[in-house]
């Protein structure tokens, strides 16, 4: 078990790299004292210390931040301490209408702004996101609970969507064909109008950034509803968009829960909805949104399997799976939540336990923390109940993270890494998305059994296989029914440069994926124009001699 003594957790994904090094300490250097930018809309806080006077979460409409007039406020607590960080409003009906008024008005101008002008703003926006990367990440750690280093990854994956959006000049090209003499048909991609995004709690920067850059670069205006559990990152993003030069009303942030979502679904001026979140909410929004004639893309839950073949590199496979299962406390839609041991690899589970035991569960600002708390006490209770259900169903809990205590943060929502063996389809712990640091293990005899198990699962977000055999990998990638497949890559989320997020089966509703080409298609509609310019009508005019200078 040499690898255990030299343990270093590295989720091998090119997407979510949980690398536990002293870099985290350096990244936070000098930030053990709370610092608060004087005029920042979202205070820059970098500790879990109790905040004496929590501020309110602002609304953002027409490029203005202001306090909601709501009399209905939700306490947002630091998951590491359960101390109040801020209070989030349930936006009033009047405020919601004002946001759509602003977006509708802005659309008339923004949609006519040249592509190159929009691109210039996007370039600036990207540079500001990079400038305030740490500030965004700190807010995520405070409100969502994930470690600071992991929060930086959350920002980066969104930032890359904004970078890809800068290449819009190569993405919006239409087709052109001469269909008859002097007659041609050309197609354009045009914006839809006012569009909306409804976001989950687990990626407070990445998911808003899956939507905002592609939507606005195409000429749409937007209403974003971040999760009421961690809206701070979306507000910082709005602040940066304004600083980048986004005109009034192009981006608007509203808050709340079901009433805000229902408003978005039913407001006729909103043309399309991007949703990421749980199955129940997603099905509701998709069904009612499409019935209202809206375009809806909905990314839902997941149960992602990692198949371990006997010929795999054991150390790399176990480290990669541990990183993907327990990083972000398992609260990623692409977290590995099922390990499928093929043949003799079921004996490796005890080694996996040793890897998991070494993980540092702590407040997200603490240097060296590998995973932080889960989002809420309710979530912790739900996860612990699902662990108990596995025991009740006859599975064996090899590592039990229930009741995990972190000395410095006794009131936090911590669940330690948990590994359960002997799990089977039909058990609640297999059938349901646990969304916590819990890895269930299913043992099968052959690769075919593993493929059948994954293909029978209702979800199709991600899957990974660990093997050193090319033919095994080739068979697997061909036969597996899952949208994002990793070969020795535990979290195979494609980058937005040419690719989209491609979950399938029960993990998605709608036809067009987030970001990439499909994302651009989601936020645009095609217009075709057929024109006839008779050659006999041609007249000669003086032409200018200078290069064009307008953008
Ligand atoms: P959630 O469904 O509880 O919340 C998502 C959004 O819907 C939030 O903005 C919330 O305010 C709103 N909402 C919640 N309940 C509602 C209701 N009854 N009516 C109307 N709106 C409601 O999801 P969550 O807990 O924030 O996020 C976790 C889920 O998101 C997990 O299932 C995870 O797998 C999924 N997720 C999927 C992807 C993906 O790309 N497939 C990515 C990230 C997260």
Coordinates of C-alpha atoms and ligand atoms in Angstrom, one line a residue, residues 198-203 207 210 225-229 256-258 261 275-278 281 284 299-302 333 433 435 461 501 507, ligand 1:
X198 CA -32.4 29.7 -12.9
X199 CA -29.3 28.4 -11.2
X200 CA -28.5 25.8 -8.5
X201 CA -26.5 26.2 -5.3
X202 CA -23.6 24.0 -6.1
X203 CA -21.7 26.1 -8.7
X207 CA -23.6 28.0 -13.9
X210 CA -22.6 28.9 -18.5
X225 CA -32.1 34.0 -10.6
X226 CA -29.2 32.6 -8.7
X227 CA -29.8 30.1 -5.9
X228 CA -31.2 31.7 -2.8
X229 CA -28.5 29.7 -1.0
X256 CA -36.1 34.2 -4.3
X257 CA -37.5 30.8 -4.6
X258 CA -40.6 29.3 -6.2
X261 CA -39.4 30.9 -10.7
X275 CA -32.3 25.7 -15.8
X276 CA -29.8 23.7 -13.8
X277 CA -30.8 21.9 -10.7
X278 CA -32.7 18.9 -9.3
X281 CA -37.8 21.4 -10.1
X284 CA -41.7 21.3 -13.4
X299 CA -29.8 20.0 -16.7
X300 CA -30.9 17.7 -13.9
X301 CA -29.5 15.2 -11.4
X302 CA -27.1 12.4 -11.9
X333 CA -23.5 16.9 -10.7
X433 CA -28.8 11.0 -6.0
X435 CA -25.3 14.7 -3.4
X461 CA -24.6 12.7 -17.0
X501 CA -21.9 19.9 -21.6
X507 CA -30.0 14.1 -16.7
Ligands
LIG1 P1 -32.8 22.8 -6.8 O1 -33.7 22.2 -7.9 O2 -33.3 22.7 -5.4 O3 -32.7 24.4 -7.1 C1 -32.4 24.9 -8.3 C2 -33.1 26.2 -8.6 O4 -34.5 25.9 -8.6 C3 -32.8 27.2 -7.5 O5 -32.6 28.5 -8.1 C4 -34.0 27.2 -6.6 O6 -34.4 28.4 -6.0 C5 -35.1 26.7 -7.6 N1 -36.2 25.9 -6.9 C6 -36.0 25.0 -5.9 N2 -37.1 24.5 -5.6 C7 -38.1 25.0 -6.4 C8 -39.5 24.8 -6.5 N3 -40.2 24.0 -5.7 N4 -40.2 25.5 -7.4 C9 -39.5 26.4 -8.2 N5 -38.2 26.6 -8.1 C10 -37.5 25.9 -7.2 O7 -31.4 22.3 -7.0 P2 -30.1 22.5 -6.1 O8 -30.3 21.7 -4.9 O9 -29.8 24.0 -6.0 O10 -28.9 21.9 -7.0 C11 -28.5 20.6 -6.9 C12 -29.0 19.7 -8.0 O11 -28.6 20.3 -9.3 C13 -28.5 18.3 -8.1 O12 -29.5 17.5 -8.4 C14 -27.5 18.4 -9.2 O13 -27.2 17.1 -9.8 C15 -28.1 19.3 -10.1 N6 -27.1 19.9 -11.0 C16 -27.0 19.4 -12.3 C17 -26.1 19.9 -13.2 C18 -26.0 19.4 -14.5 O14 -25.4 20.0 -15.4 N7 -26.7 18.2 -14.8 C19 -25.1 20.8 -12.7 C20 -25.2 21.3 -11.4 C21 -26.2 20.8 -10.6

